[in-house]
Tab-separated table of C-alpha atoms in Angstrom:
chain	number	residue	atom	x	y	z
A	1	MET	CA	16.183	-3.458	-37.816
A	2	THR	CA	14.210	-6.329	-36.290
A	3	ALA	CA	13.788	-9.986	-36.986
A	4	GLN	CA	10.390	-10.940	-38.525
A	5	PRO	CA	8.269	-12.907	-36.283
A	6	SER	CA	6.794	-16.274	-37.456
A	7	ALA	CA	3.405	-17.942	-36.311
A	8	ARG	CA	5.012	-20.271	-34.080
A	9	THR	CA	7.340	-18.040	-31.678
A	10	PRO	CA	6.071	-15.814	-28.982
A	11	PHE	CA	8.857	-13.080	-29.888
A	12	LYS	CA	6.408	-10.931	-31.606
A	13	GLY	CA	4.744	-7.314	-31.270
A	14	GLY	CA	6.780	-6.027	-28.111
A	15	PHE	CA	8.566	-9.102	-27.823
A	16	ALA	CA	10.132	-9.204	-31.328
A	17	PRO	CA	13.761	-9.176	-30.687
A	18	VAL	CA	16.401	-6.579	-32.184
A	19	THR	CA	19.146	-8.050	-34.507
A	20	GLU	CA	22.016	-5.525	-33.769
A	21	GLU	CA	24.203	-4.386	-31.017
A	22	VAL	CA	24.065	-0.699	-30.423
A	23	THR	CA	26.447	1.922	-28.577
A	24	ALA	CA	25.427	5.486	-28.695
A	25	PHE	CA	26.904	8.475	-26.517
A	26	ASP	CA	25.387	11.713	-25.190
A	27	LEU	CA	21.811	10.838	-25.572
A	28	GLU	CA	18.933	13.374	-26.083
A	29	VAL	CA	16.929	14.253	-23.040
A	30	THR	CA	13.657	15.948	-22.568
A	31	GLY	CA	13.131	17.316	-19.123
A	32	ARG	CA	15.780	17.191	-16.613
A	33	ILE	CA	17.968	14.151	-15.201
A	34	PRO	CA	18.363	14.568	-11.499
A	35	ALA	CA	22.085	15.204	-10.777
A	36	GLU	CA	21.896	12.526	-7.930
A	37	LEU	CA	21.281	9.852	-10.524
A	38	ASN	CA	24.686	8.739	-11.070
A	39	GLY	CA	24.763	4.861	-12.270
A	40	ARG	CA	23.420	2.555	-14.749
A	41	TYR	CA	20.062	1.190	-15.439
A	42	LEU	CA	20.047	-2.341	-16.822
A	43	ARG	CA	17.441	-4.674	-17.963
A	44	ASN	CA	17.847	-8.051	-19.100
A	45	GLY	CA	15.397	-10.259	-21.295
A	46	PRO	CA	15.290	-12.991	-24.044
A	47	ASN	CA	16.395	-11.952	-27.507
A	48	PRO	CA	16.998	-14.928	-29.902
A	49	LEU	CA	19.907	-14.574	-32.306
A	50	SER	CA	17.458	-15.698	-34.958
A	51	LEU	CA	13.895	-16.429	-34.872
A	52	ASP	CA	14.731	-19.766	-36.857
A	53	ASP	CA	16.459	-21.268	-33.517
A	54	PRO	CA	14.915	-23.560	-31.191
A	55	SER	CA	15.366	-21.209	-28.571
A	56	ALA	CA	12.884	-18.797	-30.199
A	57	SER	CA	10.112	-21.095	-29.881
A	58	HIS	CA	9.659	-20.475	-26.060
A	59	LEU	CA	9.833	-17.085	-24.124
A	60	PHE	CA	12.017	-18.339	-21.208
A	61	ILE	CA	14.874	-19.766	-23.257
A	62	GLY	CA	15.765	-16.969	-25.700
A	63	GLU	CA	19.665	-15.922	-25.647
A	64	GLY	CA	19.812	-12.944	-23.039
A	65	MET	CA	20.461	-9.770	-23.916
A	66	VAL	CA	21.324	-6.640	-21.494
A	67	HIS	CA	20.119	-2.980	-22.534
A	68	GLY	CA	21.729	-0.365	-20.393
A	69	VAL	CA	21.843	3.693	-20.038
A	70	ARG	CA	24.458	5.447	-17.850
A	71	LEU	CA	23.567	8.569	-16.244
A	72	ARG	CA	25.897	11.010	-14.785
A	73	ASP	CA	25.621	14.556	-13.418
A	74	GLY	CA	22.366	15.213	-15.152
A	75	ARG	CA	23.449	13.567	-18.549
A	76	ALA	CA	22.558	10.445	-20.179
A	77	GLU	CA	26.353	9.233	-21.241
A	78	TRP	CA	25.552	6.136	-23.176
A	79	TYR	CA	23.231	3.479	-24.242
A	80	ARG	CA	24.342	-0.144	-24.922
A	81	ASN	CA	22.852	-3.427	-25.794
A	82	ARG	CA	24.633	-6.662	-25.525
A	83	TRP	CA	24.011	-10.174	-25.772
A	84	VAL	CA	25.221	-12.481	-22.980
A	85	ARG	CA	27.962	-14.427	-24.482
A	86	ASN	CA	27.703	-18.063	-23.249
A	87	ALA	CA	29.944	-20.569	-25.584
A	88	GLU	CA	27.317	-21.044	-27.936
A	89	VAL	CA	26.603	-17.459	-28.452
A	90	ALA	CA	30.126	-16.276	-28.890
A	91	ARG	CA	30.804	-19.006	-31.316
A	92	ARG	CA	27.885	-17.717	-33.327
A	93	LEU	CA	29.298	-14.211	-33.271
A	94	GLY	CA	32.753	-15.329	-34.306
A	95	GLU	CA	34.186	-14.922	-30.842
A	96	GLU	CA	36.251	-17.242	-28.326
A	97	PRO	CA	34.117	-18.581	-25.792
A	98	ARG	CA	34.945	-16.962	-22.364
A	99	PRO	CA	36.648	-19.504	-20.020
A	100	GLY	CA	34.830	-20.558	-16.728
A	101	PRO	CA	32.742	-23.080	-14.778
A	102	VAL	CA	29.813	-24.724	-15.874
A	103	HIS	CA	27.082	-26.366	-13.618
A	104	ALA	CA	25.793	-29.881	-15.096
A	105	GLY	CA	26.411	-28.982	-18.651
A	106	MET	CA	24.161	-26.153	-18.546
A	107	ASP	CA	25.853	-23.371	-20.297
A	108	PHE	CA	23.077	-20.784	-20.868
A	109	ALA	CA	23.102	-17.158	-21.808
A	110	ALA	CA	21.567	-15.667	-18.685
A	111	ASN	CA	18.351	-13.952	-19.748
A	112	THR	CA	16.257	-13.065	-16.789
A	113	HIS	CA	17.863	-10.431	-14.222
A	114	VAL	CA	20.780	-8.191	-13.873
A	115	ILE	CA	22.250	-7.144	-10.610
A	116	GLY	CA	24.807	-5.511	-9.076
A	117	LEU	CA	27.325	-7.191	-6.279
A	118	ALA	CA	30.361	-5.755	-5.048
A	119	GLY	CA	31.155	-3.406	-7.703
A	120	ARG	CA	30.255	-6.142	-10.294
A	121	THR	CA	27.434	-7.059	-12.820
A	122	PHE	CA	25.774	-10.269	-13.179
A	123	ALA	CA	23.421	-11.389	-15.788
A	124	CYS	CA	21.212	-14.067	-13.801
A	125	VAL	CA	18.781	-16.979	-14.543
A	126	GLU	CA	17.402	-19.809	-12.679
A	127	ALA	CA	17.057	-23.814	-13.081
A	128	GLY	CA	20.586	-24.670	-12.647
A	129	ALA	CA	22.761	-22.491	-14.816
A	130	LEU	CA	25.442	-20.129	-13.283
A	131	PRO	CA	25.324	-16.178	-13.792
A	132	TYR	CA	27.298	-14.592	-16.194
A	133	GLU	CA	29.622	-11.460	-15.181
A	134	LEU	CA	29.614	-8.491	-17.256
A	135	SER	CA	31.754	-5.645	-17.596
A	136	TYR	CA	30.662	-2.068	-16.694
A	137	GLU	CA	29.942	-1.516	-20.456
A	138	LEU	CA	28.240	-4.727	-20.527
A	139	ASP	CA	30.646	-6.924	-22.204
A	140	THR	CA	30.661	-10.737	-21.207
A	141	VAL	CA	33.450	-11.294	-18.667
A	142	GLY	CA	32.366	-15.211	-18.336
A	143	PRO	CA	30.276	-17.688	-16.176
A	144	SER	CA	30.838	-17.085	-12.385
A	145	ASP	CA	30.307	-19.505	-9.347
A	146	PHE	CA	31.373	-16.625	-7.172
A	147	GLY	CA	34.855	-18.084	-6.553
A	148	GLY	CA	33.834	-21.453	-6.175
A	149	GLY	CA	30.898	-20.836	-3.565
A	150	LEU	CA	28.295	-21.946	-5.340
A	151	PRO	CA	27.559	-25.689	-5.407
A	152	GLY	CA	25.308	-25.557	-8.340
A	153	GLY	CA	23.338	-22.727	-10.276
A	154	PHE	CA	22.048	-19.552	-8.936
A	155	ALA	CA	18.764	-17.642	-9.060
A	156	ALA	CA	16.681	-15.498	-11.112
A	157	HIS	CA	15.637	-13.445	-8.245
A	158	THR	CA	17.529	-12.564	-5.162
A	159	HIS	CA	16.794	-10.308	-2.265
A	160	LEU	CA	19.078	-8.015	-0.356
A	161	ASP	CA	18.588	-7.483	3.326
A	162	PRO	CA	18.996	-3.813	3.912
A	163	GLY	CA	19.904	-4.528	7.484
A	164	THR	CA	22.630	-6.908	7.065
A	165	GLY	CA	23.795	-6.063	3.523
A	166	GLU	CA	23.461	-9.860	2.671
A	167	LEU	CA	22.319	-10.896	-0.345
A	168	HIS	CA	19.974	-14.061	-0.511
A	169	ALA	CA	19.088	-16.432	-3.066
A	170	LEU	CA	17.257	-19.714	-3.658
A	171	ALA	CA	18.466	-22.170	-6.318
A	172	TYR	CA	16.651	-25.122	-7.903
A	173	PHE	CA	17.661	-27.726	-10.438
A	174	PHE	CA	15.654	-30.684	-11.965
A	175	GLY	CA	18.472	-33.137	-11.028
A	176	TRP	CA	17.997	-32.278	-7.207
A	177	ASP	CA	15.914	-33.526	-4.366
A	178	HIS	CA	16.034	-29.897	-2.695
A	179	HIS	CA	16.163	-26.183	-3.111
A	180	GLN	CA	19.387	-24.622	-2.169
A	181	HIS	CA	19.435	-21.291	0.014
A	182	LEU	CA	22.101	-19.052	-0.465
A	183	VAL	CA	23.669	-16.331	1.299
A	184	LEU	CA	26.420	-13.851	-0.074
A	185	ASP	CA	28.139	-11.060	1.857
A	186	GLN	CA	28.983	-7.594	0.637
A	187	LYS	CA	32.203	-8.798	-1.077
A	188	GLY	CA	30.308	-11.307	-3.136
A	189	THR	CA	31.357	-14.248	-0.995
A	190	VAL	CA	28.799	-17.110	-0.435
A	191	THR	CA	28.807	-17.395	3.295
A	192	GLN	CA	25.956	-19.949	3.627
A	193	VAL	CA	24.353	-22.816	1.791
A	194	ARG	CA	21.343	-24.542	3.228
A	195	ASN	CA	19.570	-27.596	1.178
A	196	ILE	CA	15.734	-27.790	1.793
A	197	PRO	CA	14.310	-31.150	0.676
A	198	ILE	CA	11.577	-30.800	-1.707
A	199	ALA	CA	9.712	-33.508	-3.796
A	200	ASP	CA	9.133	-33.599	-7.474
A	201	ALA	CA	11.957	-30.871	-8.548
A	202	PRO	CA	9.135	-28.004	-8.614
A	203	MET	CA	10.042	-24.582	-10.235
A	204	LEU	CA	10.785	-21.851	-7.990
A	205	HIS	CA	11.231	-18.321	-10.006
A	206	ASP	CA	11.236	-16.292	-6.754
A	207	PHE	CA	10.850	-15.984	-3.217
A	208	ALA	CA	10.316	-13.703	-0.219
A	209	LEU	CA	12.624	-12.361	2.693
A	210	THR	CA	11.383	-11.154	6.057
A	211	GLU	CA	13.592	-10.257	9.052
A	212	ARG	CA	12.841	-13.586	10.759
A	213	TYR	CA	12.423	-15.934	7.446
A	214	VAL	CA	13.101	-16.802	3.967
A	215	VAL	CA	9.619	-17.672	2.283
A	216	ILE	CA	9.691	-20.328	0.125
A	217	TYR	CA	7.252	-21.410	-2.788
A	218	ASP	CA	6.534	-25.004	-3.266
A	219	LEU	CA	3.709	-24.687	-5.763
A	220	PRO	CA	2.478	-27.439	-8.377
A	221	VAL	CA	4.560	-26.728	-11.108
A	222	THR	CA	7.215	-29.384	-11.469
A	223	PHE	CA	9.489	-30.873	-13.804
A	224	SER	CA	8.051	-33.349	-16.172
A	225	MET	CA	10.158	-36.037	-17.563
A	226	ALA	CA	7.195	-36.793	-19.915
A	227	HIS	CA	7.166	-33.454	-21.527
A	228	ALA	CA	11.316	-33.636	-21.637
A	229	GLU	CA	11.068	-36.925	-23.499
A	230	ARG	CA	8.743	-35.125	-26.027
A	231	GLY	CA	11.132	-32.548	-26.636
A	232	VAL	CA	9.396	-29.672	-24.976
A	233	LYS	CA	12.175	-26.811	-24.268
A	234	LEU	CA	11.048	-25.799	-20.812
A	235	PRO	CA	9.735	-29.346	-19.450
A	236	TYR	CA	8.134	-27.763	-16.314
A	237	ALA	CA	4.196	-28.194	-16.113
A	238	TRP	CA	1.217	-28.059	-13.805
A	239	ASN	CA	1.177	-30.963	-11.611
A	240	GLU	CA	-2.374	-31.975	-10.117
A	241	ASP	CA	-0.565	-34.533	-7.759
A	242	HIS	CA	1.694	-31.745	-6.017
A	243	GLY	CA	0.294	-29.592	-3.391
A	244	ALA	CA	0.837	-26.018	-2.918
A	245	ARG	CA	2.233	-24.777	0.548
A	246	VAL	CA	4.708	-22.119	1.709
A	247	GLY	CA	7.751	-22.708	3.765
A	248	LEU	CA	9.007	-20.280	6.468
A	249	LEU	CA	12.671	-20.991	6.918
A	250	SER	CA	14.017	-19.830	10.024
A	251	ARG	CA	17.089	-17.513	9.248
A	252	GLU	CA	18.380	-18.181	12.710
A	253	THR	CA	18.071	-22.064	12.931
A	254	GLY	CA	17.339	-23.356	9.376
A	255	ASP	CA	14.396	-25.124	10.539
A	256	VAL	CA	11.266	-25.010	7.981
A	257	ARG	CA	7.795	-24.509	9.038
A	258	TRP	CA	5.504	-25.467	6.156
A	259	VAL	CA	1.790	-24.094	5.681
A	260	GLU	CA	-0.599	-25.084	2.973
A	261	VAL	CA	-2.085	-22.562	0.644
A	262	PRO	CA	-4.615	-22.444	-1.945
A	263	ARG	CA	-3.596	-24.072	-5.116
A	264	CYS	CA	-1.996	-21.284	-7.402
A	265	TRP	CA	1.193	-20.367	-9.110
A	266	VAL	CA	3.541	-17.329	-8.317
A	267	PHE	CA	6.273	-16.058	-10.505
A	268	HIS	CA	6.994	-12.829	-8.442
A	269	THR	CA	6.880	-11.297	-5.035
A	270	LEU	CA	6.105	-7.644	-4.296
A	271	ASN	CA	7.364	-7.859	-0.624
A	272	ALA	CA	7.059	-9.681	2.487
A	273	TYR	CA	7.292	-8.824	6.361
A	274	ASP	CA	6.913	-9.889	9.716
A	275	ASP	CA	3.814	-8.442	11.673
A	276	GLY	CA	4.058	-9.835	15.366
A	277	ASP	CA	3.714	-13.715	15.121
A	278	GLN	CA	2.689	-13.834	11.563
A	279	VAL	CA	3.941	-13.471	8.269
A	280	VAL	CA	2.690	-11.205	5.372
A	281	VAL	CA	3.577	-11.939	1.999
A	282	ASP	CA	2.230	-9.892	-1.155
A	283	VAL	CA	2.471	-11.754	-4.234
A	284	VAL	CA	1.152	-11.890	-8.043
A	285	ARG	CA	-0.802	-14.995	-8.166
A	286	TYR	CA	-2.006	-16.910	-11.047
A	287	PRO	CA	-5.072	-19.718	-10.644
A	288	ARG	CA	-2.869	-22.014	-12.565
A	289	ARG	CA	0.237	-21.884	-14.962
A	290	PHE	CA	2.210	-24.195	-17.277
A	291	VAL	CA	-0.749	-26.295	-17.896
A	292	ASP	CA	0.372	-28.817	-20.221
A	293	ALA	CA	3.907	-27.207	-19.991
A	294	ARG	CA	2.191	-24.175	-21.874
A	295	LEU	CA	2.362	-20.524	-20.842
A	296	ASP	CA	-1.024	-19.887	-22.530
A	297	LEU	CA	-3.200	-21.614	-20.163
A	298	GLY	CA	-4.039	-21.250	-16.454
A	299	GLY	CA	-5.708	-17.860	-15.739
A	300	SER	CA	-4.902	-14.022	-15.479
A	301	PRO	CA	-2.709	-12.783	-12.369
A	302	THR	CA	-3.938	-10.656	-9.505
A	303	LEU	CA	-2.189	-8.951	-6.603
A	304	ASP	CA	-2.901	-11.002	-3.743
A	305	ARG	CA	-1.634	-11.034	0.071
A	306	TRP	CA	-1.119	-13.919	2.001
A	307	ARG	CA	-1.147	-13.466	6.009
A	308	ILE	CA	0.693	-16.415	7.309
A	309	ASP	CA	0.334	-17.771	10.923
A	310	PRO	CA	2.843	-20.345	11.608
A	311	ARG	CA	1.996	-21.419	14.927
A	312	ALA	CA	-1.683	-22.266	13.873
A	313	GLY	CA	-0.521	-23.478	10.431
A	314	THR	CA	-3.018	-21.094	8.523
A	315	VAL	CA	-2.863	-18.904	5.703
A	316	THR	CA	-5.545	-15.856	4.986
A	317	GLU	CA	-5.664	-14.729	1.348
A	318	THR	CA	-6.831	-11.295	0.320
A	319	ARG	CA	-7.223	-9.806	-3.121
A	320	LEU	CA	-5.421	-6.308	-3.007
A	321	ASP	CA	-6.055	-5.620	-6.737
A	322	ASP	CA	-7.922	-7.829	-9.479
A	323	ARG	CA	-6.285	-5.945	-12.489
A	324	PRO	CA	-4.089	-8.192	-14.292
A	325	GLN	CA	-0.592	-7.084	-13.464
A	326	GLU	CA	2.914	-8.160	-13.253
A	327	PHE	CA	6.551	-7.314	-12.488
A	328	PRO	CA	5.962	-6.052	-9.058
A	329	ARG	CA	8.701	-3.769	-7.473
A	330	MET	CA	9.053	-1.530	-4.362
A	331	ASP	CA	11.534	0.663	-2.370
A	332	GLU	CA	14.026	-2.251	-1.627
A	333	ARG	CA	15.310	-0.398	1.340
A	334	LEU	CA	12.293	-1.764	3.068
A	335	THR	CA	12.642	-5.270	1.708
A	336	GLY	CA	11.615	-7.657	4.363
A	337	ARG	CA	10.047	-4.764	6.500
A	338	PRO	CA	6.611	-3.134	6.666
A	339	TYR	CA	6.017	-0.782	3.709
A	340	ARG	CA	3.165	1.024	1.933
A	341	TYR	CA	3.774	1.485	-1.601
A	342	GLY	CA	4.499	-0.798	-4.662
A	343	TYR	CA	4.730	-0.829	-8.511
A	344	THR	CA	3.367	-3.025	-11.074
A	345	VAL	CA	2.977	-3.138	-14.850
A	346	THR	CA	0.308	-4.454	-17.310
A	347	THR	CA	0.692	-4.346	-21.150
A	348	THR	CA	-1.389	-5.224	-24.049
A	349	ASP	CA	1.724	-7.530	-25.021
A	350	LEU	CA	1.029	-9.817	-22.370
A	351	LYS	CA	-1.514	-11.270	-24.490
A	352	ASP	CA	1.159	-12.209	-26.919
A	353	VAL	CA	2.759	-14.169	-24.164
A	354	PHE	CA	-0.796	-16.014	-23.488
A	355	PRO	CA	-1.930	-16.044	-27.246
A	356	GLU	CA	-4.663	-18.545	-26.786
A	357	GLU	CA	-5.424	-17.739	-23.099
A	358	GLN	CA	-9.330	-17.659	-23.091
A	359	GLU	CA	-9.507	-15.695	-19.683
A	360	MET	CA	-6.888	-13.191	-21.142
A	361	GLU	CA	-8.741	-12.769	-24.319
A	362	ALA	CA	-12.053	-12.332	-22.747
A	363	LEU	CA	-10.580	-9.171	-20.850
A	364	PRO	CA	-11.469	-5.594	-22.172
A	365	ASP	CA	-8.769	-4.154	-24.231
A	366	GLY	CA	-8.307	-1.467	-21.568
A	367	ALA	CA	-6.834	-4.072	-19.223
A	368	PHE	CA	-3.883	-4.318	-21.006
A	369	ASP	CA	-3.024	-0.699	-22.173
A	370	ASN	CA	0.381	-0.422	-21.289
A	371	THR	CA	-0.073	1.027	-17.764
A	372	LEU	CA	2.141	1.368	-14.786
A	373	ILE	CA	0.384	0.981	-11.327
A	374	LYS	CA	1.312	2.588	-8.345
A	375	HIS	CA	-0.361	0.882	-5.082
A	376	ASP	CA	-0.810	2.692	-1.838
A	377	LEU	CA	-1.262	-0.526	0.303
A	378	GLU	CA	-1.915	1.362	3.452
A	379	ARG	CA	-4.993	3.154	2.055
A	380	GLY	CA	-5.941	0.362	-0.351
A	381	THR	CA	-5.862	2.679	-3.835
A	382	GLY	CA	-3.853	2.850	-6.689
A	383	GLU	CA	-2.733	5.460	-9.321
A	384	ALA	CA	-2.550	4.545	-13.065
A	385	ARG	CA	-0.184	5.936	-15.495
A	386	VAL	CA	-1.282	4.960	-19.256
A	387	PHE	CA	1.198	5.303	-21.866
A	388	GLY	CA	-0.987	3.983	-24.649
A	389	ARG	CA	-0.974	1.370	-27.515
A	390	GLY	CA	2.508	0.453	-29.100
A	391	ALA	CA	4.153	1.492	-25.626
A	392	TYR	CA	5.461	-1.838	-24.462
A	393	VAL	CA	6.018	-0.545	-20.939
A	394	GLY	CA	8.630	-2.683	-18.952
A	395	GLU	CA	9.222	-3.310	-15.365
A	396	PRO	CA	9.083	-0.271	-13.090
A	397	VAL	CA	12.130	-0.017	-10.900
A	398	PHE	CA	12.043	2.404	-7.920
A	399	VAL	CA	15.238	4.476	-7.285
A	400	ASP	CA	15.270	6.099	-3.780
A	401	ALA	CA	16.558	9.872	-3.472
A	402	GLY	CA	15.324	10.593	0.052
A	403	GLU	CA	14.790	9.362	3.622
A	404	ALA	CA	11.099	8.715	2.929
A	405	GLU	CA	9.868	5.596	1.367
A	406	ASP	CA	8.150	7.583	-1.290
A	407	ASP	CA	10.843	10.060	-1.910
A	408	GLY	CA	12.469	8.694	-5.088
A	409	TYR	CA	11.960	7.880	-8.925
A	410	VAL	CA	10.395	5.234	-11.054
A	411	MET	CA	12.256	4.131	-14.082
A	412	SER	CA	11.125	2.098	-16.884
A	413	PHE	CA	11.766	1.439	-20.787
A	414	VAL	CA	8.839	2.619	-22.743
A	415	ASN	CA	8.663	2.217	-26.253
A	416	ASN	CA	7.804	5.292	-28.727
A	417	PRO	CA	5.771	4.305	-31.494
A	418	ASP	CA	6.334	7.572	-33.207
A	419	ARG	CA	9.977	7.152	-33.182
A	420	GLY	CA	10.192	3.301	-33.541
A	421	ALA	CA	12.611	3.485	-30.657
A	422	ALA	CA	12.624	3.335	-26.766
A	423	ASP	CA	12.819	5.804	-24.150
A	424	LEU	CA	13.945	5.476	-20.344
A	425	VAL	CA	11.280	7.381	-18.571
A	426	ILE	CA	11.947	8.798	-15.324
A	427	LEU	CA	9.127	9.504	-12.982
A	428	SER	CA	8.745	11.158	-9.839
A	429	ALA	CA	7.415	8.513	-7.058
A	430	GLN	CA	5.581	11.355	-5.578
A	431	ASP	CA	4.019	12.736	-8.537
A	432	PHE	CA	3.092	9.468	-10.362
A	433	THR	CA	0.756	10.689	-12.853
A	434	GLY	CA	2.384	14.183	-13.614
A	435	ASP	CA	4.872	14.915	-16.340
A	436	PRO	CA	8.014	12.881	-16.152
A	437	VAL	CA	11.204	14.229	-14.595
A	438	ALA	CA	12.964	13.331	-17.563
A	439	VAL	CA	12.759	11.106	-20.763
A	440	VAL	CA	15.890	9.556	-22.526
A	441	HIS	CA	15.476	8.964	-25.929
A	442	LEU	CA	17.337	5.887	-26.901
A	443	PRO	CA	18.667	5.282	-30.675
A	444	ALA	CA	17.086	1.812	-30.854
A	445	ARG	CA	13.945	-0.367	-29.861
A	446	VAL	CA	14.096	-2.024	-26.409
A	447	PRO	CA	12.108	-5.173	-26.628
A	448	LEU	CA	9.782	-6.295	-23.743
A	449	GLY	CA	11.755	-8.434	-21.484
A	450	PHE	CA	12.053	-9.763	-17.707
A	451	HIS	CA	13.873	-7.770	-14.863
A	452	GLY	CA	16.383	-5.142	-14.142
A	453	SER	CA	18.191	-2.928	-11.795
A	454	TRP	CA	19.247	0.716	-11.105
A	455	ILE	CA	22.937	0.128	-10.032
A	456	ALA	CA	24.220	3.162	-8.709
A	457	ASP	CA	27.963	4.265	-9.176
């Protein structure tokens, strides 16, 4: 059962929300689930309780719903989907709100990412709200400030340093004159807070991490009081008066070296690393975004590389792949280190996110044919796995299974239009276009959403 979309909502096609929470056990599997995959594949995304709600008018503010599949000993033990219960969602579902802290009155049903930390599970979002802790079975425990360690909100994207085991995040909030660099240890305790002065309250969806630096994007999408006064639900807009630069925050000293970059917008980082005295940052780059606080203007995304020379204060920009694509992921054992392979996705329903985007509409249909792309950045080549129309392919998550970078699996939720439900598709990273290793057949549709994680037991 799905809600019926109206013309005014972006929640249509692959993004159309589901209206029921489902629990199913002993799922049907085609192929064989590798025995070493013991854990949960979880993914978060906006799923309004009703398409008549104001939250259904903007893709980024719908109530979060986490979808999860539990794998163990070669079996798919369960599938669950659960709304994140902030106080309002709990009340509307006839439940008591969960007690816990709230930052600046921003109690939001976190809808952007879901991560594992210190044996716990957290649904995350940006812009000032706190994360929500979930149980192993995805029930809401309550909002969390990590034992009082967060001075404000948290972040949609975090990056784990594989060498130190520390989790890094960058928080932002329209009421601050700074961004906030946060470090958490392996026990989930906030061990470091650094404030980085920033003008105009810019949006900061993601950042990058290297062994020496935290890479901060200060780009021309900023909080707009004019749009807020007009009632825009997400009042961030392209700002011609705000420049574009990248900050290299020294992890040792906290000093920041700013370098100007060509004007653009970046939602997501693929990876970054130190290369001698220079810094390499691979990003999905838009020419512009949030023009007049809208998602449907600004050009299509490409995979680009910035090579930053902090001593000279210069950046060289190179196009790695000009196909429109998003949601980049890689082998996170190499976060902040030199790497070779990356994974991205392109889907027809990106055009539903940008319904009036002239540049996107002019693209050939095949540019958005529900495809996963594996990039070989050493050779400058790519492999494309096409799933076809109606597949609604989600973010690809790499799961390691051996010591080599390419030794592992790529997981993604993929809609099966013949069944009217979704599959969890498990691919061999080394045989990316071959037959799937396993396909877990879910009992329900999984709408397109945002980000997720493989959380091993």
